[in-house]
């Protein structure tokens, strides 16, 4: 039954769980469970903190770490990706939703849920239509610049919690002005807790692991204990705040976090809201996908496994839809968390489902304990986590490699800092695409001649080569398409207008991988104009697929000259021993 | 004084009139004057008609044909371009201004003047910044589709004047519904005049010239007389309308056209209006520039002259600014008009200035005679002129050449017809760029082997070639950049994960014209991952400029394999007679 088996293949493609689930055994189970426990410990403070960053109640961070993880376990292809709330997407959520509703209101939470829903639908649609390639339009410099600038923005936005002052603003200038305006109202207790937590967490990150190693602990255990540092900070700060009654002294705390299962929630279907969230949802989808797929790709390669980008879109889409229906907000695969999951031995996506179970238990049992957790400690967790995202060395690397790439990084960083995440990333994409088109619209073009004694042709400006006054040979080092067609036309026409003895123009197409319709029409125009000037146009070294396509047009019938397989043949024929081949006036279309 | 001469050179670049003005003589003067007279006769009815199309008073068409032409004569580089109101730009003006103000109001005219001003400033800025290449992002299929759809829209929009009914709408569905709703109110006198004018103008276009030739007239004279057809239609219809008192029978007429010099006008500086006109002004600027520069390029080539696209931007920018200050509206170089100017013997831009003088005389003297001119006759002039723009054969040509190009044309035509000019052309540009990126994001890649007995390498799927189980050679037929970097990575990793004996991967870069920073980082990642799998990465046939850039990064230090000048060297070395070269496990960065 080939029909049934092809249907089965389709089902398997969309449900990777059927593939890895079949060989699931006790050994894999215990590996996954171990990894899940460690990721859970890491995720509890992170999920609370990122919800705070997104301007949402802490419990929404927990909810976003339950059902979405189960959905990814069913539909995702990466064996190690740990899905949940992440810093950059939380910041983008705050920016998108903050433009629509006041933080802390019901409308704000509904907008965040709706954003997750829209983003989920978009990811699913992109996956089903196999449009994962769209994410490739974000160039590395733009992503690097965007992540760095987001890290700076996030860290700055959390300073208000460390100082215990109100402050707001989506971009750096607003944030700084707002912070400076309120700095006189700094709460000393909050500041003390915040700075202590920051110092402790930085030390945990840099100093704890070497210390543990010196006590004889195994490296892997030391690494994992160091990852649990934030949990220790959370526990100690809760005890201190409760014991010293710091709430009464103005230290902002998380407060009552509802205890229980994630609620059933529904996205809003208000057309106005949906329209306003459309662009932010698209940007969040793409940024989330790009971040997620790049860590998934890296981890898969380490074990000679593979991921399927289009199926990853479906996995992340399902996660976000699940988030929307269970009181969560936009999620994606987190970098640090996935690396921990991988290092802790996760072998299948089931580890994610077990993590979800761990967070569920936390939501059912631990939430009353979080009442006295100071916001300043969560802010410190975020700051320490995001400062690892800030990497200004990309500026130096880009500068030394290519000024065009440097322009893209610098502009993305600057625009993100000054105008916020949405304008920053949109401008970055536009700039990447624009600069790429600009580069290819002025392709490298060389006038070439014969290297004496060989059949090779080289740039006449770089090499001592043979040429002939009646023959102009131009090698184009780029595919010919709409953006560079006019450039070629101007170049050829300028050259023949200035140099009267030319009777033959050969376009050497060895590096031309494509000729689109615009370029074809331009070649027809060049052929026609040269014909009017009594000059023949020839092509040489045209690639197979390009030639196949040219044969489908009328260009080759109109061509005043010939198509030569090798440039050497063209040179020999057109500058034969009897001197420049005279041609009759060509009336080609004139 | 090198300083003074370089300053002089700059002045000359920006003022082409200094170049051609020096050799101006009596012979050139008489040629230019002759051409100007003929263009004037053609331009008078056109300028009135296009103002009507733009929803503006008829005299604004005349005003747009005076100072703008003088400005272009000073700053433009084309010797034959005839500037003034044109059909497509008039339609775009109507679409842009119609969204803001009611036709016939003072606000409407002010908005049109402001649009010319903004468009002029943009063109000037693009020219001074040398951004003329931006126009290249409009691919030929998109322009062809847009012009064709605009022609259909314009012709349809003029049917209301032929029928003598009110109708409005920016896109085809609205227009048709509006026409059908009012068709019962058709004025029989208007319809009779309109149909008669249409029939006469079509006959003039097709039948008059052969007739005149048969009477023994010289071909050039016959051609020019045929071009004066619309003037005859205008004159006869004025006499008939006046003589038969058709105004009283409901035939819409042009009415009182002010007599005199173009007025001094000022664009509005209202920030709200300027913001609303920003995008339309940009689209008008680009479409106008593209249309204009393509006809200028064609005509220049016919006489072995050249145009300077960036200076053309300045010429057109100056024209539009001049239009804004003299009661005009957006102008550009017209196709048919420029061809007539060229054929009539115009030798320098002075012909344009003489045409301006002709129109000025018309504005001073002829306007009272236009009172009884029926709008239906102007509409007929427009319909006959724009139907020559409609060329649906582009659909067939695009389909047979490339389905991607076909998609761009079809979508542009459809979107322009259904949603109007602004959405149509924006979507067309986005689609061209998107499809181009899509194509290059999945480049042609071939696994190659050695053609026995030669040093050539060919696709293993197309040719019978030698390969070696430990060696994978991939030839990439595209530059490596952000949009296709991930594609390459997935391809290489999938290939080596599935094929265990591979020990060497060679990327053959003979068609790689550029490697951007994203692609470089991807190559580093591939190198690193392959290293972890004990596989070496090599490059072969890297072009000079690409190699220069790679040397500026650390990639070559990290590369686990070598860079071979020729693919044959790589093949020989890596599959030497002693069998596959064993390599030591490579710790490269692992």
Short mmCIF file of N, CA and C in Angstrom, two decimals, chain A residues 145-269:
data_model
loop_
_atom_site.label_atom_id
_atom_site.label_comp_id
_atom_site.label_asym_id
_atom_site.label_seq_id
_atom_site.Cartn_x
_atom_site.Cartn_y
_atom_site.Cartn_z
N UNK A 145 24.34 42.34 16.16
CA UNK A 145 24.13 43.72 16.61
C UNK A 145 22.84 43.85 17.40
N UNK A 146 21.81 43.19 16.93
CA UNK A 146 20.52 43.28 17.59
C UNK A 146 20.57 42.65 18.98
N UNK A 147 21.19 41.48 19.10
CA UNK A 147 21.25 40.78 20.39
C UNK A 147 22.09 41.61 21.38
N UNK A 148 23.19 42.15 20.90
CA UNK A 148 24.04 42.97 21.76
C UNK A 148 23.27 44.20 22.27
N UNK A 149 22.62 44.89 21.35
CA UNK A 149 21.87 46.09 21.75
C UNK A 149 20.73 45.72 22.68
N UNK A 150 20.06 44.58 22.41
CA UNK A 150 18.97 44.15 23.28
C UNK A 150 19.50 43.88 24.68
N UNK A 151 20.67 43.24 24.76
CA UNK A 151 21.27 42.96 26.07
C UNK A 151 21.50 44.25 26.84
N UNK A 152 22.01 45.26 26.17
CA UNK A 152 22.26 46.55 26.83
C UNK A 152 20.94 47.16 27.28
N UNK A 153 19.94 47.13 26.39
CA UNK A 153 18.63 47.69 26.74
C UNK A 153 18.01 46.97 27.94
N UNK A 154 18.10 45.63 27.92
CA UNK A 154 17.49 44.84 28.99
C UNK A 154 18.19 45.15 30.31
N UNK A 155 19.53 45.12 30.29
CA UNK A 155 20.26 45.38 31.53
C UNK A 155 19.91 46.76 32.07
N UNK A 156 19.84 47.75 31.17
CA UNK A 156 19.51 49.11 31.62
C UNK A 156 18.09 49.16 32.18
N UNK A 157 17.17 48.46 31.53
CA UNK A 157 15.78 48.51 31.98
C UNK A 157 15.63 47.89 33.37
N UNK A 158 16.53 47.00 33.74
CA UNK A 158 16.42 46.34 35.04
C UNK A 158 17.04 47.16 36.17
N UNK A 159 17.78 48.20 35.78
CA UNK A 159 18.40 49.02 36.83
C UNK A 159 17.36 49.64 37.76
N UNK A 160 16.18 49.91 37.21
CA UNK A 160 15.13 50.52 38.05
C UNK A 160 14.77 49.59 39.22
N UNK A 161 14.80 48.28 38.99
CA UNK A 161 14.48 47.35 40.07
C UNK A 161 15.61 47.27 41.10
N UNK A 162 16.84 47.43 40.59
CA UNK A 162 17.99 47.41 41.50
C UNK A 162 17.96 48.67 42.38
N UNK A 163 17.57 49.80 41.77
CA UNK A 163 17.52 51.05 42.54
C UNK A 163 16.22 51.20 43.31
N UNK A 164 15.21 50.46 42.89
CA UNK A 164 13.91 50.59 43.52
C UNK A 164 13.19 51.89 43.16
N UNK A 165 13.36 52.34 41.90
CA UNK A 165 12.69 53.57 41.46
C UNK A 165 11.78 53.25 40.28
N UNK A 166 10.73 54.06 40.05
CA UNK A 166 9.95 53.86 38.83
C UNK A 166 10.73 54.42 37.64
N UNK A 167 10.67 53.77 36.54
CA UNK A 167 11.32 54.27 35.32
C UNK A 167 10.73 53.48 34.16
N UNK A 168 10.65 54.13 33.03
CA UNK A 168 10.14 53.39 31.87
C UNK A 168 10.73 53.98 30.61
N UNK A 169 10.44 53.37 29.52
CA UNK A 169 11.01 53.80 28.25
C UNK A 169 11.42 52.56 27.48
N UNK A 170 11.22 52.63 26.16
CA UNK A 170 11.50 51.46 25.35
C UNK A 170 12.93 51.51 24.81
N UNK A 171 13.45 52.71 24.68
CA UNK A 171 14.77 52.86 24.08
C UNK A 171 15.72 53.48 25.10
N UNK A 172 17.01 53.43 24.78
CA UNK A 172 18.01 53.83 25.75
C UNK A 172 17.90 55.28 26.22
N UNK A 173 17.70 56.26 25.32
CA UNK A 173 17.65 57.65 25.80
C UNK A 173 16.52 57.85 26.82
N UNK A 174 15.30 57.34 26.51
CA UNK A 174 14.17 57.48 27.43
C UNK A 174 14.48 56.81 28.76
N UNK A 175 15.03 55.59 28.66
CA UNK A 175 15.32 54.82 29.88
C UNK A 175 16.29 55.59 30.77
N UNK A 176 17.35 56.12 30.15
CA UNK A 176 18.38 56.80 30.95
C UNK A 176 17.82 58.07 31.57
N UNK A 177 17.08 58.83 30.77
CA UNK A 177 16.49 60.07 31.30
C UNK A 177 15.57 59.73 32.47
N UNK A 178 14.74 58.71 32.27
CA UNK A 178 13.79 58.32 33.29
C UNK A 178 14.51 57.87 34.57
N UNK A 179 15.58 57.09 34.41
CA UNK A 179 16.35 56.63 35.58
C UNK A 179 16.98 57.81 36.29
N UNK A 180 17.59 58.72 35.53
CA UNK A 180 18.29 59.86 36.14
C UNK A 180 17.32 60.78 36.85
N UNK A 181 16.11 60.90 36.28
CA UNK A 181 15.10 61.76 36.90
C UNK A 181 14.72 61.24 38.29
N UNK A 182 14.66 59.90 38.42
CA UNK A 182 14.17 59.31 39.66
C UNK A 182 15.27 58.85 40.60
N UNK A 183 16.52 59.09 40.23
CA UNK A 183 17.60 58.45 40.99
C UNK A 183 17.62 58.92 42.45
N UNK A 184 17.09 60.13 42.68
CA UNK A 184 17.03 60.64 44.05
C UNK A 184 16.12 59.81 44.95
N UNK A 185 15.18 59.07 44.35
CA UNK A 185 14.23 58.29 45.15
C UNK A 185 14.73 56.88 45.44
N UNK A 186 16.01 56.61 45.14
CA UNK A 186 16.55 55.26 45.33
C UNK A 186 16.26 54.75 46.74
N UNK A 187 15.78 53.49 46.81
CA UNK A 187 15.52 52.86 48.10
C UNK A 187 16.79 52.14 48.54
N UNK A 188 17.41 52.53 49.67
CA UNK A 188 18.70 51.96 50.06
C UNK A 188 18.63 50.45 50.32
N UNK A 189 17.51 49.97 50.86
CA UNK A 189 17.41 48.52 51.14
C UNK A 189 17.37 47.74 49.83
N UNK A 190 16.54 48.25 48.91
CA UNK A 190 16.46 47.59 47.60
C UNK A 190 17.83 47.58 46.94
N UNK A 191 18.49 48.72 46.97
CA UNK A 191 19.80 48.83 46.34
C UNK A 191 20.78 47.84 46.95
N UNK A 192 20.76 47.74 48.28
CA UNK A 192 21.68 46.83 48.96
C UNK A 192 21.42 45.39 48.51
N UNK A 193 20.13 45.00 48.50
CA UNK A 193 19.81 43.63 48.06
C UNK A 193 20.22 43.42 46.62
N UNK A 194 19.90 44.38 45.78
CA UNK A 194 20.20 44.27 44.35
C UNK A 194 21.69 44.12 44.10
N UNK A 195 22.48 45.01 44.74
CA UNK A 195 23.93 44.96 44.52
C UNK A 195 24.51 43.65 45.06
N UNK A 196 24.01 43.23 46.24
CA UNK A 196 24.51 41.98 46.82
C UNK A 196 24.20 40.81 45.87
N UNK A 197 22.97 40.78 45.35
CA UNK A 197 22.59 39.70 44.44
C UNK A 197 23.46 39.74 43.18
N UNK A 198 23.66 40.94 42.64
CA UNK A 198 24.51 41.08 41.44
C UNK A 198 25.91 40.54 41.72
N UNK A 199 26.50 41.00 42.85
CA UNK A 199 27.86 40.58 43.17
C UNK A 199 27.92 39.07 43.33
N UNK A 200 26.94 38.51 44.05
CA UNK A 200 26.91 37.07 44.27
C UNK A 200 26.80 36.31 42.94
N UNK A 201 25.88 36.76 42.09
CA UNK A 201 25.65 36.03 40.85
C UNK A 201 26.85 36.12 39.90
N UNK A 202 27.50 37.30 39.89
CA UNK A 202 28.72 37.40 39.06
C UNK A 202 29.79 36.45 39.60
N UNK A 203 29.89 36.41 40.93
CA UNK A 203 30.90 35.53 41.53
C UNK A 203 30.59 34.06 41.23
N UNK A 204 29.30 33.70 41.34
CA UNK A 204 28.88 32.33 41.04
C UNK A 204 29.31 31.97 39.62
N UNK A 205 29.11 32.92 38.72
CA UNK A 205 29.40 32.67 37.31
C UNK A 205 30.89 32.46 37.05
N UNK A 206 31.70 33.34 37.73
CA UNK A 206 33.15 33.31 37.42
C UNK A 206 33.92 32.50 38.45
N UNK A 207 33.58 32.65 39.73
CA UNK A 207 34.45 32.13 40.79
C UNK A 207 34.02 30.82 41.41
N UNK A 208 32.71 30.49 41.34
CA UNK A 208 32.25 29.30 42.06
C UNK A 208 32.78 28.01 41.47
N UNK A 209 32.76 27.94 40.18
CA UNK A 209 33.15 26.68 39.55
C UNK A 209 34.62 26.32 39.87
N UNK A 210 35.58 27.25 39.70
CA UNK A 210 36.97 26.92 40.06
C UNK A 210 37.08 26.49 41.53
N UNK A 211 36.32 27.16 42.39
CA UNK A 211 36.35 26.83 43.82
C UNK A 211 35.88 25.39 44.05
N UNK A 212 34.75 25.06 43.42
CA UNK A 212 34.19 23.72 43.57
C UNK A 212 35.15 22.67 43.03
N UNK A 213 35.80 23.03 41.92
CA UNK A 213 36.75 22.09 41.32
C UNK A 213 37.90 21.83 42.28
N UNK A 214 38.35 22.91 42.97
CA UNK A 214 39.46 22.74 43.91
C UNK A 214 39.07 21.84 45.11
N UNK A 215 37.77 21.83 45.44
CA UNK A 215 37.35 20.94 46.54
C UNK A 215 37.26 19.50 46.06
N UNK A 216 37.60 19.25 44.80
CA UNK A 216 37.64 17.87 44.33
C UNK A 216 36.37 17.41 43.64
N UNK A 217 35.41 18.31 43.45
CA UNK A 217 34.17 17.95 42.77
C UNK A 217 34.45 17.66 41.29
N UNK A 218 33.66 16.75 40.71
CA UNK A 218 33.85 16.48 39.29
C UNK A 218 33.43 17.72 38.47
N UNK A 219 34.11 17.97 37.34
CA UNK A 219 33.85 19.21 36.57
C UNK A 219 32.37 19.37 36.21
N UNK A 220 31.72 18.29 35.80
CA UNK A 220 30.35 18.42 35.35
C UNK A 220 29.45 18.83 36.52
N UNK A 221 29.68 18.23 37.66
CA UNK A 221 28.89 18.55 38.85
C UNK A 221 29.13 20.01 39.25
N UNK A 222 30.40 20.42 39.19
CA UNK A 222 30.73 21.80 39.55
C UNK A 222 30.01 22.78 38.63
N UNK A 223 30.01 22.47 37.34
CA UNK A 223 29.35 23.30 36.34
C UNK A 223 27.86 23.44 36.66
N UNK A 224 27.26 22.31 37.03
CA UNK A 224 25.82 22.32 37.26
C UNK A 224 25.47 23.04 38.56
N UNK A 225 26.28 22.86 39.58
CA UNK A 225 26.04 23.57 40.84
C UNK A 225 26.13 25.08 40.62
N UNK A 226 27.12 25.46 39.80
CA UNK A 226 27.29 26.89 39.51
C UNK A 226 26.04 27.44 38.82
N UNK A 227 25.39 26.60 37.98
CA UNK A 227 24.18 27.02 37.29
C UNK A 227 23.01 27.23 38.26
N UNK A 228 23.09 26.59 39.44
CA UNK A 228 22.00 26.70 40.41
C UNK A 228 22.15 27.94 41.28
N UNK A 229 23.20 28.72 41.04
CA UNK A 229 23.44 29.91 41.84
C UNK A 229 22.23 30.81 42.01
N UNK A 230 21.51 31.14 40.93
CA UNK A 230 20.35 32.02 41.07
C UNK A 230 19.32 31.47 42.06
N UNK A 231 19.16 30.14 42.13
CA UNK A 231 18.18 29.57 43.05
C UNK A 231 18.60 29.89 44.48
N UNK A 232 19.90 29.79 44.74
CA UNK A 232 20.40 30.11 46.08
C UNK A 232 20.12 31.58 46.39
N UNK A 233 20.38 32.45 45.43
CA UNK A 233 20.15 33.89 45.65
C UNK A 233 18.68 34.14 45.96
N UNK A 234 17.80 33.45 45.21
CA UNK A 234 16.36 33.60 45.43
C UNK A 234 16.00 33.16 46.84
N UNK A 235 16.49 31.99 47.25
CA UNK A 235 16.13 31.44 48.56
C UNK A 235 16.60 32.35 49.68
N UNK A 236 17.88 32.74 49.63
CA UNK A 236 18.44 33.57 50.69
C UNK A 236 17.71 34.92 50.77
N UNK A 237 17.45 35.51 49.59
CA UNK A 237 16.83 36.85 49.61
C UNK A 237 15.40 36.78 50.13
N UNK A 238 14.69 35.68 49.85
CA UNK A 238 13.33 35.52 50.39
C UNK A 238 13.40 35.48 51.92
N UNK A 239 14.33 34.67 52.44
CA UNK A 239 14.46 34.54 53.88
C UNK A 239 14.80 35.88 54.53
N UNK A 240 15.75 36.61 53.92
CA UNK A 240 16.17 37.90 54.48
C UNK A 240 15.02 38.91 54.47
N UNK A 241 14.31 38.98 53.34
CA UNK A 241 13.24 39.96 53.20
C UNK A 241 12.13 39.67 54.23
N UNK A 242 11.84 38.38 54.40
CA UNK A 242 10.80 37.98 55.37
C UNK A 242 11.28 38.24 56.79
N UNK A 243 12.55 37.79 57.07
CA UNK A 243 13.09 37.88 58.43
C UNK A 243 13.26 39.32 58.88
N UNK A 244 13.74 40.20 57.98
CA UNK A 244 14.04 41.58 58.38
C UNK A 244 12.85 42.52 58.12
N UNK A 245 11.76 41.97 57.60
CA UNK A 245 10.56 42.79 57.33
C UNK A 245 10.86 43.89 56.33
N UNK A 246 11.61 43.57 55.29
CA UNK A 246 12.04 44.61 54.34
C UNK A 246 10.88 45.17 53.50
N UNK A 247 9.82 44.40 53.40
CA UNK A 247 8.69 44.89 52.60
C UNK A 247 8.19 46.22 53.15
N UNK A 248 8.14 46.29 54.47
CA UNK A 248 7.67 47.52 55.12
C UNK A 248 8.62 48.68 54.87
N UNK A 249 9.88 48.37 54.51
CA UNK A 249 10.86 49.44 54.26
C UNK A 249 10.90 49.81 52.78
N UNK A 250 9.90 49.38 52.05
CA UNK A 250 9.77 49.83 50.65
C UNK A 250 10.48 48.95 49.64
N UNK A 251 10.90 47.76 50.03
CA UNK A 251 11.52 46.86 49.05
C UNK A 251 10.39 46.20 48.24
N UNK A 252 10.43 46.40 46.92
CA UNK A 252 9.39 45.81 46.07
C UNK A 252 9.56 44.30 46.03
N UNK A 253 8.44 43.58 46.25
CA UNK A 253 8.52 42.12 46.21
C UNK A 253 7.54 41.57 45.18
N UNK A 254 7.74 40.29 44.87
CA UNK A 254 6.89 39.66 43.86
C UNK A 254 5.45 39.60 44.35
N UNK A 255 5.24 39.33 45.62
CA UNK A 255 3.88 39.30 46.18
C UNK A 255 3.17 37.99 45.91
N UNK A 256 1.84 38.04 46.01
CA UNK A 256 1.06 36.81 45.88
C UNK A 256 1.11 36.27 44.46
N UNK A 257 1.61 35.04 44.33
CA UNK A 257 1.60 34.38 43.03
C UNK A 257 0.56 33.26 43.13
N UNK A 258 -0.44 33.27 42.24
CA UNK A 258 -1.50 32.27 42.35
C UNK A 258 -0.93 30.86 42.33
N UNK A 259 -1.52 29.98 43.16
CA UNK A 259 -1.05 28.61 43.25
C UNK A 259 -2.00 27.75 42.44
N UNK A 260 -1.49 26.88 41.56
CA UNK A 260 -2.40 25.99 40.84
C UNK A 260 -1.96 25.72 39.41
N UNK A 261 -2.83 25.02 38.69
CA UNK A 261 -2.55 24.67 37.29
C UNK A 261 -2.57 25.93 36.43
N UNK A 262 -1.89 25.90 35.29
CA UNK A 262 -2.02 27.04 34.37
C UNK A 262 -3.49 27.22 34.00
N UNK A 263 -3.98 28.45 33.94
CA UNK A 263 -5.39 28.67 33.61
C UNK A 263 -5.62 28.47 32.12
N UNK A 264 -6.86 28.18 31.76
CA UNK A 264 -7.19 28.17 30.33
C UNK A 264 -7.42 29.61 29.91
N UNK A 265 -6.69 30.07 28.90
CA UNK A 265 -6.83 31.46 28.46
C UNK A 265 -7.16 31.51 26.98
N UNK A 266 -7.74 32.61 26.56
CA UNK A 266 -8.10 32.76 25.15
C UNK A 266 -7.51 34.06 24.61
N UNK A 267 -6.91 34.00 23.42
CA UNK A 267 -6.43 35.25 22.82
C UNK A 267 -7.61 36.13 22.43
N UNK A 268 -7.37 37.43 22.37
CA UNK A 268 -8.41 38.36 21.94
C UNK A 268 -8.57 38.25 20.42
N UNK A 269 -9.79 38.42 19.94
CA UNK A 269 -9.99 38.41 18.49
C UNK A 269 -10.38 39.80 17.98
#
